[in-house]
Short mmCIF file of C-alpha atoms and ligand atoms in Angstrom, two decimals:
data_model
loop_
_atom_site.label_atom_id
_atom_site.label_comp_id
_atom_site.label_asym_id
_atom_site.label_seq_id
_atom_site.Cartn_x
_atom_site.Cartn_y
_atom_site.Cartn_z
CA UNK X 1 -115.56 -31.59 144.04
CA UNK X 2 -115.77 -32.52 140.14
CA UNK X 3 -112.05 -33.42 139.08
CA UNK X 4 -110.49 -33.38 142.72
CA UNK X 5 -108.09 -36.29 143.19
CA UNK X 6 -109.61 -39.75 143.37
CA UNK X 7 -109.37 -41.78 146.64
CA UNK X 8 -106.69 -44.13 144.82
CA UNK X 9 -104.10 -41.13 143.58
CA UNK X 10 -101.18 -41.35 145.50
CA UNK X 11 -100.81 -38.21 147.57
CA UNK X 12 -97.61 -36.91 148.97
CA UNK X 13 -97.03 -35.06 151.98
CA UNK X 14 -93.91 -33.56 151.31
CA UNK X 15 -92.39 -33.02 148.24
CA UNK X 16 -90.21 -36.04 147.05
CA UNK X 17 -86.47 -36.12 146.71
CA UNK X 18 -86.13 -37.57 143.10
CA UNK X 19 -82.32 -38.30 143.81
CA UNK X 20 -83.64 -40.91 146.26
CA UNK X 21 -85.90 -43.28 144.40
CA UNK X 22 -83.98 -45.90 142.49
CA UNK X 23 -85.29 -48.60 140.11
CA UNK X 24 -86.85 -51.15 141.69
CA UNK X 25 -85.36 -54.09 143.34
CA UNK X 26 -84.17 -56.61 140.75
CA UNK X 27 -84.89 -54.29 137.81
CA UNK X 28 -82.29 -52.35 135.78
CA UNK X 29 -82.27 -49.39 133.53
CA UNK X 30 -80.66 -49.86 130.02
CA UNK X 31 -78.25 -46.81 128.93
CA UNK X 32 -77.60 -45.90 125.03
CA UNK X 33 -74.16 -47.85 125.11
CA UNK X 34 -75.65 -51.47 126.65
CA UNK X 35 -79.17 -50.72 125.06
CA UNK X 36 -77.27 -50.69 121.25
CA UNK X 37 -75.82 -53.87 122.30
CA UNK X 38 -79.14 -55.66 123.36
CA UNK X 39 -81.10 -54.19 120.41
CA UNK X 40 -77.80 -55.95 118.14
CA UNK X 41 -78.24 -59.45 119.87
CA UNK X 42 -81.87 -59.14 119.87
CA UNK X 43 -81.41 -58.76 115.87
CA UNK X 44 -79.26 -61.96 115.55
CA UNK X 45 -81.74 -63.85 117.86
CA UNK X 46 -84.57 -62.35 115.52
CA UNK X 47 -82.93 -62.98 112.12
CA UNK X 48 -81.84 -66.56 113.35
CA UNK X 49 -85.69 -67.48 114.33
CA UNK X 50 -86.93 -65.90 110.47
CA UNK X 51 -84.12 -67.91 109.24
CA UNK X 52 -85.59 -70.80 110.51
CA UNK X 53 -89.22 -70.32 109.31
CA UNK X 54 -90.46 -68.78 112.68
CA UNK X 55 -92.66 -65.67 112.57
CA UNK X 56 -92.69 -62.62 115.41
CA UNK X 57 -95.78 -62.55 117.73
CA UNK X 58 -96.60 -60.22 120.61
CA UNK X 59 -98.57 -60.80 123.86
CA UNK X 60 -99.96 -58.53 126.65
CA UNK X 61 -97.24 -58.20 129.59
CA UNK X 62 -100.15 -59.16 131.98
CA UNK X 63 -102.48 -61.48 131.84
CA UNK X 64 -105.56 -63.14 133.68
CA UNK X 65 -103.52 -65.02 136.54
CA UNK X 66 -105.11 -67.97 136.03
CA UNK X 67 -103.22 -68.18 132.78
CA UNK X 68 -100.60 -68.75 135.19
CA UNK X 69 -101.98 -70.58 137.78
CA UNK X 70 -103.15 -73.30 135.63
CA UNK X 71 -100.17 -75.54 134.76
CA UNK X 72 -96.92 -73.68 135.52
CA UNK X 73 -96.40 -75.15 139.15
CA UNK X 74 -95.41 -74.37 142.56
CA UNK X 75 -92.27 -72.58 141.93
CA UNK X 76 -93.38 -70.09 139.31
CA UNK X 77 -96.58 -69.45 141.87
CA UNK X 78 -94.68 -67.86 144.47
CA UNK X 79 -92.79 -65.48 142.25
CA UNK X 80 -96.15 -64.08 140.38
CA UNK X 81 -96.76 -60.37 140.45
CA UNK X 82 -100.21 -60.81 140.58
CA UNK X 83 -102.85 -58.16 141.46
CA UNK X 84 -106.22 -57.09 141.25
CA UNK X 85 -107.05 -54.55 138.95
CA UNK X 86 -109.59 -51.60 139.61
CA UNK X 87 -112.33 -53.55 138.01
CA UNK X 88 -111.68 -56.72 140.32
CA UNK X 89 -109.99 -58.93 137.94
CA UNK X 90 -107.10 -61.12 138.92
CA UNK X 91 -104.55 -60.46 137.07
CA UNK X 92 -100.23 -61.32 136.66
CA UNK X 93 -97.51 -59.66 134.76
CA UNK X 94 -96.05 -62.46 132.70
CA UNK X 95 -93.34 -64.54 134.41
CA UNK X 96 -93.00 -66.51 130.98
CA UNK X 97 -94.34 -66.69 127.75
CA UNK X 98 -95.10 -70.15 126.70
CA UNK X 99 -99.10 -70.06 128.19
CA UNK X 100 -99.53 -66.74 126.87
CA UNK X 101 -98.51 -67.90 123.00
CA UNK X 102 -100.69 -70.86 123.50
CA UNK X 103 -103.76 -68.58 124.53
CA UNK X 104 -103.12 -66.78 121.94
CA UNK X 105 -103.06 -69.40 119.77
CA UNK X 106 -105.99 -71.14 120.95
CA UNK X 107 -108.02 -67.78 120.73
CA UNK X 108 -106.90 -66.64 117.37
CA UNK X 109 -104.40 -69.18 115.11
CA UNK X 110 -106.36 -72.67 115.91
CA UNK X 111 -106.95 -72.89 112.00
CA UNK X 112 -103.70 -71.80 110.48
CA UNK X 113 -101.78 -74.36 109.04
CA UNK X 114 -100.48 -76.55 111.32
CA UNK X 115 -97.69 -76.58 112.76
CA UNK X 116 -97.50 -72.73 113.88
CA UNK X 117 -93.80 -71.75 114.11
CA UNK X 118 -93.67 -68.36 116.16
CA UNK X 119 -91.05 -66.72 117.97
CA UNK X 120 -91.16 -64.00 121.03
CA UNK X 121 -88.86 -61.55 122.81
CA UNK X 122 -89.97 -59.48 125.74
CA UNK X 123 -89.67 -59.12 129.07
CA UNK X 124 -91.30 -61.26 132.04
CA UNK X 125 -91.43 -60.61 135.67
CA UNK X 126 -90.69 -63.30 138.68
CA UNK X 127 -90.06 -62.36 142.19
CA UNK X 128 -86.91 -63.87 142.84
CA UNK X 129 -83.99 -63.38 145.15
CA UNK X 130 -82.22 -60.75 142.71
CA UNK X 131 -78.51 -61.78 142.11
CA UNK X 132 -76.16 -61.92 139.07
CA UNK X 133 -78.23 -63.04 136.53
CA UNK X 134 -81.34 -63.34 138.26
CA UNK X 135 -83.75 -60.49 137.74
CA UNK X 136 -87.21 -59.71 138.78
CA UNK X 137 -87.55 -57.67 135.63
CA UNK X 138 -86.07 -59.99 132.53
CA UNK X 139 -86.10 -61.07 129.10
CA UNK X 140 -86.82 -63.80 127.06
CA UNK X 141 -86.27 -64.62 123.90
CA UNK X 142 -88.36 -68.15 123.22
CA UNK X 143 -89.71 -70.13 120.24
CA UNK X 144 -93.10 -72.26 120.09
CA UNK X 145 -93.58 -74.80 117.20
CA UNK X 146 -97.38 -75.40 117.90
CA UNK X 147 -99.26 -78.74 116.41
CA UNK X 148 -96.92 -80.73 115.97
CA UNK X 149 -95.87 -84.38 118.09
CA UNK X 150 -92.66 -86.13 116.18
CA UNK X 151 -88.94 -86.16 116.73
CA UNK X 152 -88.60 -83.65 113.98
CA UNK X 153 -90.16 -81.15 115.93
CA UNK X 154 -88.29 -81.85 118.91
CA UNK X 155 -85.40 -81.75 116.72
CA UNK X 156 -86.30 -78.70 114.96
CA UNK X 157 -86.41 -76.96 118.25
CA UNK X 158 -83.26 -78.28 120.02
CA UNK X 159 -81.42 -77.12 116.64
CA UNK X 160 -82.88 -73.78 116.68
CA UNK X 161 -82.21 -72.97 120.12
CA UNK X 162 -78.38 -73.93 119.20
CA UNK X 163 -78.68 -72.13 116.00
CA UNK X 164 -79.02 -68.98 118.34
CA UNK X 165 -76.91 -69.12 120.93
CA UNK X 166 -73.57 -70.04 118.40
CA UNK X 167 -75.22 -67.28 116.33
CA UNK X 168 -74.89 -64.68 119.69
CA UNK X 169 -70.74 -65.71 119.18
CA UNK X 170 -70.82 -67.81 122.68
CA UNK X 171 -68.16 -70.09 122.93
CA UNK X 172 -68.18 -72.13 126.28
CA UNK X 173 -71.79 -73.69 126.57
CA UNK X 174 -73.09 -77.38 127.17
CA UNK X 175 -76.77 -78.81 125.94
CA UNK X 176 -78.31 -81.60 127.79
CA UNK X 177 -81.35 -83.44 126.14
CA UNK X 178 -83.55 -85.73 128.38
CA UNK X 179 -86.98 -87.20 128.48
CA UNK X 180 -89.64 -86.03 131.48
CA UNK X 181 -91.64 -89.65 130.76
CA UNK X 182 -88.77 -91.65 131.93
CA UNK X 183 -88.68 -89.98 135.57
CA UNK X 184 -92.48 -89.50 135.72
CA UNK X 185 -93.04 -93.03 135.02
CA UNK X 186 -90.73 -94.27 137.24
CA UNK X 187 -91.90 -92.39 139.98
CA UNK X 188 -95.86 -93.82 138.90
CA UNK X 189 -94.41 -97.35 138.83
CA UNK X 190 -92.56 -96.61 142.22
CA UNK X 191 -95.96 -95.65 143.97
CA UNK X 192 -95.51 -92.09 144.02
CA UNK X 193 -99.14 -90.77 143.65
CA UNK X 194 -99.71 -88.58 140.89
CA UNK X 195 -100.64 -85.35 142.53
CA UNK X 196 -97.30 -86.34 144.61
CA UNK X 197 -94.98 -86.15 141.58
CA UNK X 198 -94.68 -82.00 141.00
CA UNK X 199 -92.98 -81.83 144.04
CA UNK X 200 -90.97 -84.63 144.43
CA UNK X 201 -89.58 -83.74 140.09
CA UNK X 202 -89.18 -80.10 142.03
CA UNK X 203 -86.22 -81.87 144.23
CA UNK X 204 -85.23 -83.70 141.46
CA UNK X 205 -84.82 -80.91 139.13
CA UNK X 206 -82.65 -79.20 141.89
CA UNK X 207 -80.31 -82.50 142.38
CA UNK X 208 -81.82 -82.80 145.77
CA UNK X 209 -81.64 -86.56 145.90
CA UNK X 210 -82.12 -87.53 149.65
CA UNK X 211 -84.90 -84.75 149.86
CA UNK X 212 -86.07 -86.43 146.67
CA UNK X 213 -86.03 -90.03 148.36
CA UNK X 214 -87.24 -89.10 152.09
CA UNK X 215 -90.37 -87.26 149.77
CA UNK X 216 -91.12 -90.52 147.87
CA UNK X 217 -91.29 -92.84 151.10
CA UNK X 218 -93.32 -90.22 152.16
CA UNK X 219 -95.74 -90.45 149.39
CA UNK X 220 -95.97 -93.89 149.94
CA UNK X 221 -93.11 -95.00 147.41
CA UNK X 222 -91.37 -98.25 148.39
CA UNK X 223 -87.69 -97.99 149.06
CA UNK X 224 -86.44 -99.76 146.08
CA UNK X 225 -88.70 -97.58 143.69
CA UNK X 226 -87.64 -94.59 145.14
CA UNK X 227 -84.07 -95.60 144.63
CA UNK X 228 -84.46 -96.81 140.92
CA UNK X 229 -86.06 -93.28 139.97
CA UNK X 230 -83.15 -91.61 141.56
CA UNK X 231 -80.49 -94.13 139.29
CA UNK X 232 -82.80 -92.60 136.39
CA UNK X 233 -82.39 -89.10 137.37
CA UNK X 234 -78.34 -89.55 137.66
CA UNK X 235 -78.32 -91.05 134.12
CA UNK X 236 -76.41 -89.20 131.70
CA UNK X 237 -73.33 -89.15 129.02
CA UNK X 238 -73.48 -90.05 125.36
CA UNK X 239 -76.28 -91.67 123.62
CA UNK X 240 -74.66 -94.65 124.87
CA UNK X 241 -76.27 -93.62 128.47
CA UNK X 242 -79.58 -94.49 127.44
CA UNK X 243 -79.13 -97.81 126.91
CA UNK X 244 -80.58 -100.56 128.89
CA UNK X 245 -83.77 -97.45 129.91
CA UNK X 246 -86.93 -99.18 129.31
CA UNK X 247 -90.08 -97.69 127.60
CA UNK X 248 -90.03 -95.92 124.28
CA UNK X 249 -88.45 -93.18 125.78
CA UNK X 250 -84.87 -93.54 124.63
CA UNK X 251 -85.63 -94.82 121.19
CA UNK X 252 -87.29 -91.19 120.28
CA UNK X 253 -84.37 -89.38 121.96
CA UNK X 254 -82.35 -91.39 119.23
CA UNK X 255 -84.59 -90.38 116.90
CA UNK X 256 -84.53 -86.44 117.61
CA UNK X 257 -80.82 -87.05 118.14
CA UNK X 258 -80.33 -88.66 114.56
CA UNK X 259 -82.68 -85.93 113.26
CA UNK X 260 -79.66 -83.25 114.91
CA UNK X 261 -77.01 -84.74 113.19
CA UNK X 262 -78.71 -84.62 109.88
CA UNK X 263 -78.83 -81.11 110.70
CA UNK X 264 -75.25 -80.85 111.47
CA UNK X 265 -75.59 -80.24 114.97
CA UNK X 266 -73.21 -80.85 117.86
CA UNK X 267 -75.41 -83.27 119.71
CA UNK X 268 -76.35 -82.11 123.61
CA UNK X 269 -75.38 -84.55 126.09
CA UNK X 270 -78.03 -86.86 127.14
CA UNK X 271 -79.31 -86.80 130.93
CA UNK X 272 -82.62 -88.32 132.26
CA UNK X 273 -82.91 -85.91 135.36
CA UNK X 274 -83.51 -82.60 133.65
CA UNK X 275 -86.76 -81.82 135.31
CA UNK X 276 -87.35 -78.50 134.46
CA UNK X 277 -88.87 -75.56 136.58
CA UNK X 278 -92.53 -75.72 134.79
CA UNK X 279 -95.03 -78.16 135.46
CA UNK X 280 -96.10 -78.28 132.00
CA UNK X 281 -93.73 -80.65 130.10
CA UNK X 282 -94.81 -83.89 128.51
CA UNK X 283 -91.85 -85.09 126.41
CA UNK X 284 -88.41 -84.13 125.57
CA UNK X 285 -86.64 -81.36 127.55
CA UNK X 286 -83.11 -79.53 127.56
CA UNK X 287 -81.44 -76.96 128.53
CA UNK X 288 -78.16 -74.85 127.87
CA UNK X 289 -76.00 -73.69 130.52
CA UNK X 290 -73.05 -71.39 130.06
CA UNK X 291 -71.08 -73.05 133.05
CA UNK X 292 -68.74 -69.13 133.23
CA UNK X 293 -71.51 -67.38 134.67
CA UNK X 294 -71.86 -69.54 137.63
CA UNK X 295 -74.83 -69.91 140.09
CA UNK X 296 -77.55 -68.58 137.64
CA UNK X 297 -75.71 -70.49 134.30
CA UNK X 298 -78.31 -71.54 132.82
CA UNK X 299 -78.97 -69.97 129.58
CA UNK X 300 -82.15 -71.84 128.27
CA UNK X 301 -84.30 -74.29 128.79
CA UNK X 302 -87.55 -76.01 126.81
CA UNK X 303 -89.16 -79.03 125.96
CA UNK X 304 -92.31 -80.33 124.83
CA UNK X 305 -95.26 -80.33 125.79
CA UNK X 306 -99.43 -80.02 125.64
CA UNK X 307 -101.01 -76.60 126.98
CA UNK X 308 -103.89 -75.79 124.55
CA UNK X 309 -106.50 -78.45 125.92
CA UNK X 310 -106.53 -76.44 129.74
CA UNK X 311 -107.65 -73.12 127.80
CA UNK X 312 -109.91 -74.43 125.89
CA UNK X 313 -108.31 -75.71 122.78
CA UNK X 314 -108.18 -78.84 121.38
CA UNK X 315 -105.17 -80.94 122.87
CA UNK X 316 -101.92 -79.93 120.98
CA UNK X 317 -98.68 -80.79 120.96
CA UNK X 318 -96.31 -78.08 121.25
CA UNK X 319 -92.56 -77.79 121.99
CA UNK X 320 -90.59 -74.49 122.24
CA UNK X 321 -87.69 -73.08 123.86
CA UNK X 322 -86.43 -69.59 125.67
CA UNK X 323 -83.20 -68.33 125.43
CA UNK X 324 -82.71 -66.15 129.05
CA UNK X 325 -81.27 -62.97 127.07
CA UNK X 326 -79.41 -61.05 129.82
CA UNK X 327 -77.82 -64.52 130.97
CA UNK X 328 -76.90 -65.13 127.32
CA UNK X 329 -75.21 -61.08 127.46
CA UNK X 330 -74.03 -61.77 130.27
CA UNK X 331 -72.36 -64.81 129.31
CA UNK X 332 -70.78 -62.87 126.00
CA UNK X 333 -69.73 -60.57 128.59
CA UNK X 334 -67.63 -62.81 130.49
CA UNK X 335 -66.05 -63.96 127.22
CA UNK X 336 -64.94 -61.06 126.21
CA UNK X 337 -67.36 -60.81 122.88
CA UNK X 338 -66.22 -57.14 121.48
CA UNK X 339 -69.21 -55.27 120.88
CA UNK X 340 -68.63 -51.85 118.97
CA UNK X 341 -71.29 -49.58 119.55
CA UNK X 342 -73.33 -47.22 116.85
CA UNK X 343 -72.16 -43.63 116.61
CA UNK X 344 -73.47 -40.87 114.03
CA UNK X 345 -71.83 -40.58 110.84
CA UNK X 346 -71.27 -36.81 111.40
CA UNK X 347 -71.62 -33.97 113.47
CA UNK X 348 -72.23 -30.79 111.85
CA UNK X 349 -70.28 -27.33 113.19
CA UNK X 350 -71.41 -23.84 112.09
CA UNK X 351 -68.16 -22.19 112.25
CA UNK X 352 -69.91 -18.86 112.89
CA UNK X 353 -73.16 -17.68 114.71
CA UNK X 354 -74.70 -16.49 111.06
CA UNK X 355 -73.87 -20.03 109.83
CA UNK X 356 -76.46 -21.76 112.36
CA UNK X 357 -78.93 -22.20 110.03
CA UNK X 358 -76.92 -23.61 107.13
CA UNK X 359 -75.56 -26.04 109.30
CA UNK X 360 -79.35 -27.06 110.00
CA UNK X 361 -79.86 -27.05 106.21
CA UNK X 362 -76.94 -29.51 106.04
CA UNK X 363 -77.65 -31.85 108.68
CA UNK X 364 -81.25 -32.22 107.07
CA UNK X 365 -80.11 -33.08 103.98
CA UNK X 366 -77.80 -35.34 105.70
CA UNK X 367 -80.34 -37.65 107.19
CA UNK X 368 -82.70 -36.97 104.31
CA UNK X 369 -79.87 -38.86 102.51
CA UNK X 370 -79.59 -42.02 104.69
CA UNK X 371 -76.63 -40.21 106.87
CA UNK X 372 -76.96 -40.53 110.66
CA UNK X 373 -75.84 -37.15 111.56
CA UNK X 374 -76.10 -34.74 114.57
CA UNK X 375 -75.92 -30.99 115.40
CA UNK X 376 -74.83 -28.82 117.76
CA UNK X 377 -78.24 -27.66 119.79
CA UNK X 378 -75.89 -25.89 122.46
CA UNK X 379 -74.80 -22.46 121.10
CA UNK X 380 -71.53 -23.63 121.39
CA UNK X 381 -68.56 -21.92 119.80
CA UNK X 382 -66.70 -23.79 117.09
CA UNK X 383 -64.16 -25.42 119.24
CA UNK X 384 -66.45 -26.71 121.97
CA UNK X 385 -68.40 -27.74 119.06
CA UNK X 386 -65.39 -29.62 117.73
CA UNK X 387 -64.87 -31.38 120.90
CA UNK X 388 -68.42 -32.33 121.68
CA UNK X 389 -67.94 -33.57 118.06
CA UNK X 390 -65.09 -36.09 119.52
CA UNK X 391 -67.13 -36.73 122.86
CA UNK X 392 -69.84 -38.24 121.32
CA UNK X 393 -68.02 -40.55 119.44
CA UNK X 394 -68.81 -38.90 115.59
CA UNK X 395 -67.26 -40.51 112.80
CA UNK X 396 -66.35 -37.31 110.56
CA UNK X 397 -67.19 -33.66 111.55
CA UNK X 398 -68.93 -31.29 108.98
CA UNK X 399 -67.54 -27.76 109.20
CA UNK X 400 -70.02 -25.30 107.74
CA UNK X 401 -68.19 -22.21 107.41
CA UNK X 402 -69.10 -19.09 105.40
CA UNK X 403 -66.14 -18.81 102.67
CA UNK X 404 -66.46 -22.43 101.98
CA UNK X 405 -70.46 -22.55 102.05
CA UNK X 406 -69.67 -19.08 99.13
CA UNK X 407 -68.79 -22.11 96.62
CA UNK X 408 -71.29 -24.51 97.88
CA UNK X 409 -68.23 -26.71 99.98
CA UNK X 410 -67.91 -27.48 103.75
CA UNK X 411 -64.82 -28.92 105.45
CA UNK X 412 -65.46 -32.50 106.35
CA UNK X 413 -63.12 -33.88 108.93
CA UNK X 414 -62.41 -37.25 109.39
CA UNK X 415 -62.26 -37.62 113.30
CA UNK X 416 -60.19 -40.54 113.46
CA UNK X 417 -57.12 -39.60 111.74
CA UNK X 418 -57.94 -35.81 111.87
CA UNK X 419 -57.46 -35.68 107.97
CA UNK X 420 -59.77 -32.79 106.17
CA UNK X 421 -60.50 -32.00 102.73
CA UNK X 422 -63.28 -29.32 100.96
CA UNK X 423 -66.60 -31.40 99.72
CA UNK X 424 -68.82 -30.26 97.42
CA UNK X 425 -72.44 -29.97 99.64
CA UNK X 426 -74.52 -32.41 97.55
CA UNK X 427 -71.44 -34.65 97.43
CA UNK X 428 -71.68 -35.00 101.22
CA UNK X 429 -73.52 -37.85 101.85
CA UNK X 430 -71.32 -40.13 99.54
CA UNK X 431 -68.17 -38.75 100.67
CA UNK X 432 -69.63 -39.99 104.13
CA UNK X 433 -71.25 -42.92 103.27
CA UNK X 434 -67.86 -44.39 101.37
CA UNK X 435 -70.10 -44.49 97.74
P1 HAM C 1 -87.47 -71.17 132.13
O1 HAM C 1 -86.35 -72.16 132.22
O2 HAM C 1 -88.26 -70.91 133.34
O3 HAM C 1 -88.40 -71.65 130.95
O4 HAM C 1 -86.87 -69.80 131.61
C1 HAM C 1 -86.09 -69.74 130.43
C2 HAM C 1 -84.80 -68.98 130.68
O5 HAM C 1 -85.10 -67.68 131.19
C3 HAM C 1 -83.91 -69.58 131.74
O6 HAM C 1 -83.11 -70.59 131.18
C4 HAM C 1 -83.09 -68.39 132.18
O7 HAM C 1 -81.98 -68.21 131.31
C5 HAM C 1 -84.02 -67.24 132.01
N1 HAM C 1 -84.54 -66.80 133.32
C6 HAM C 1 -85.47 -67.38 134.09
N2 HAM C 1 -85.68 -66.68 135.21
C7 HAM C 1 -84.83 -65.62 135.16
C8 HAM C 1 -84.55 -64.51 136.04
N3 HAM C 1 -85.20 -64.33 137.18
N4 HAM C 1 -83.60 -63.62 135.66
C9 HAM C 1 -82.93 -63.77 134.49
N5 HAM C 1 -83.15 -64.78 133.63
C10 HAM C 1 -84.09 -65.70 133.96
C11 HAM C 1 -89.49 -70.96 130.50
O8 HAM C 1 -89.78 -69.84 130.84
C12 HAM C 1 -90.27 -71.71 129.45
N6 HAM C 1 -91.40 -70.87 129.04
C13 HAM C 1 -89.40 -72.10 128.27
C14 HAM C 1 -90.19 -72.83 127.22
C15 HAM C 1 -90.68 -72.33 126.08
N7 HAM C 1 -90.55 -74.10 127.28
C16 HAM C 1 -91.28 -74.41 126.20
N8 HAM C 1 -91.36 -73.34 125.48
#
């Protein structure tokens, strides 16, 4: 039968009990109160990025899995929402956005001028374990500086990631700055084979050293390799930690380090076993943990790297960052940061049924001129009005009554300290306004 449900509509047998579905595991519905707080911190984040010569670009929330599949490694893998859509393609909602802003830029910004500075902020999808501060549903905000291979970059990005979170008004956090070459080189000089390494950085990058060590033997590492890669991976401090590493490693960790400071930046502590959950870095990495919130503290994480040569591109060196944005709320959070919320400048009250539609003429005008104002949509008498008025949080309260409205003046009341005073109409908006 022409327009009868297809085969893949979900059909219910009995009718369902809406009070009984929740949000899914591990996702979370934003209310007006926490949602004016996000969209606030999301501003900083955004303003700090522009500040710093980094322009806004958006990506599709799913992508081809292999995308995915490619280069971000084991972990990532078994957290992918991945599915096949009804035309048979493999497909993954994001659980990052670094390879999707390198597709992107491989398919569409391979000329600009080099290097591309872009920022992001959406949400990405990973099934985890939900806990505090681990989501299935979350959001990022990250940074990419594309093209580019010197200290400067590294330092550029290190700095900018700071930049934000001191700009979000977080107090207690710790940087650490390492080098992924040191560690994979060791574990190449130590015997482990290559295709060996992801897992054995995996322990690493989770402090697991005996599971490291027993994985290395394994592999075919000899004892005494095994055991200088783990001395690398405990190395950390002050610059001073990175003397007496060999390779070239440490001297361009000096570098981006002397690059900070000419900046003005507090420099991150150094330490050679930050691993990193992606399989993708090449070069420098660090994160920022904000040790208050525990378990899940850490509050970004990035490093550079080279992406663009597995889709298709030309190899480039990129390095980029992403702050975790609930962590870094939740982190405010635990501070204390105050956060005031938005409420409308005023809330309009007829005094009188016949004075309805004035107060509708008023409250256009209002927002017509640049006033955040509200209305009563409720049929409610004047002093329910009134209180709503209060309830919602209004800064002043326009009373529209008809002896007043006879000389072109309403009441406006200032809810705070309950003063009122007559205002011309037209002189509304600059009596509310404060101009
Ligand atoms: P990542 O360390 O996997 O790196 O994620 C970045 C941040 O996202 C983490 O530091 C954490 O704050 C937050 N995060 C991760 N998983 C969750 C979760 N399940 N719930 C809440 N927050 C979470 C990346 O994604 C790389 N793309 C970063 C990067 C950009 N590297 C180079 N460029």
């Amino acid at each position: 039968m022409r327009g009868a449900p297809r085969n893949n509509t979900l059909i219910y047998p009995h009718p369902i009990d809406l009070t009984m579905i929740q949000s899914p595991r591990g996702t979370r519905d934003f209310l007006p109160d926490e949602m004016e707080r996000r969209r606030f911190y999301e501003g900083v984040l955004r303003q700090t990025a522009k500040r710093a010569g980094f322009r806004e670009v958006q990506t599709p929330i799913f992508e081809e899995a292999e995308l995915f599949v490619l280069k971000s490694g084991p972990n990532i893998l078994n957290e992918l929402y991945a599915f096949k859509d009804k035309g048979g393609r493999d497909l993954a909602l994001r659980p990052e956005m670094t390879a999707p802003a390198i597709r992107s830029f491989v398919n569409s910004m391979s000329n600009d001028p080099k290097p591309v500075k872009m920022f992001y902020f959406g949400q990405c999808f990973r099934y985890e374990r939900p806990q505090s501060g681990r989501y299935r549903e979350f959001f990022q905000f990250g940074a990419e500086i594309v093209g580019a291979a010197t200290p400067q970059t590294d330092a550029e990005a290190v700095a900018t990631a700071l930049e934000m979170v001191k700009a979000l008004g977080l107090k207690g956090y710790r940087a650490r700055i390492g080098h992924i070459g040191v560690l994979r080189r060791r574990l190449a000089e130590a015997g482990v084979p290559p295709d060996r390494a992801p897992e054995v950085l995996q322990r690493l990058d989770k402090r697991l050293y005996d599971e490291a060590l027993s994985l290395m033997e394994a592999a075919g590492a000899s004892q005494e390799g095994a055991e200088s890669a783990i001395g690398v991976a405990r190395v950390s401090g002050g610059i001073e930690a990175l003397d007496g590493i060999a390779g070239e490693e440490p001297g361009y960790l000096r570098q981006v380090l002397g690059y900070l400071a000419a900046m003005g930046v507090d420099p991150p502590e150094i330490d050679l076993g930050i691993v990193r959950g992606l399989d993708y870095y090449t070069g420098m990495v660090f994160e920022i943990e904000a040790p208050a919130l525990g378990a899940e503290k850490q509050i970004c994480g990035g490093g550079s790297y080279a992406l663009s040569e597995l889709f298709g591109g030309e190899p480039v060196f990129s390095t980029g960052f992403a702050i975790g944005f609930d962590r870094a709320l939740l982190a405010l959070e635990k501070e204390g940061a105050p956060f005031q919320g938005e409420r409308v400048d005023a809330y309009v009250v007829a005094v009188s049924e016949d004075m309805r539609a004035r107060a509708f003429e008023v409250v256009g005008m209002l927002r017509r001129n640049g006033v955040s104002a509200d209305v009563d949509l409720a049929d409610r008498k004047m002093a329910k009005a009134m209180k709503h008025a209060s309830a919602v949080g209004s800064r002043y309260a326009v009373i529209v009554g008809a002896e007043e409205m006879a000389s072109g003046s309403v009441t406006l009341r200032d809810m705070s300290s309950g003063e009122q005073r007559l205002v011309k109409v037209e002189g509304l908006p600059a009596a509310i306004l404060g101009h």
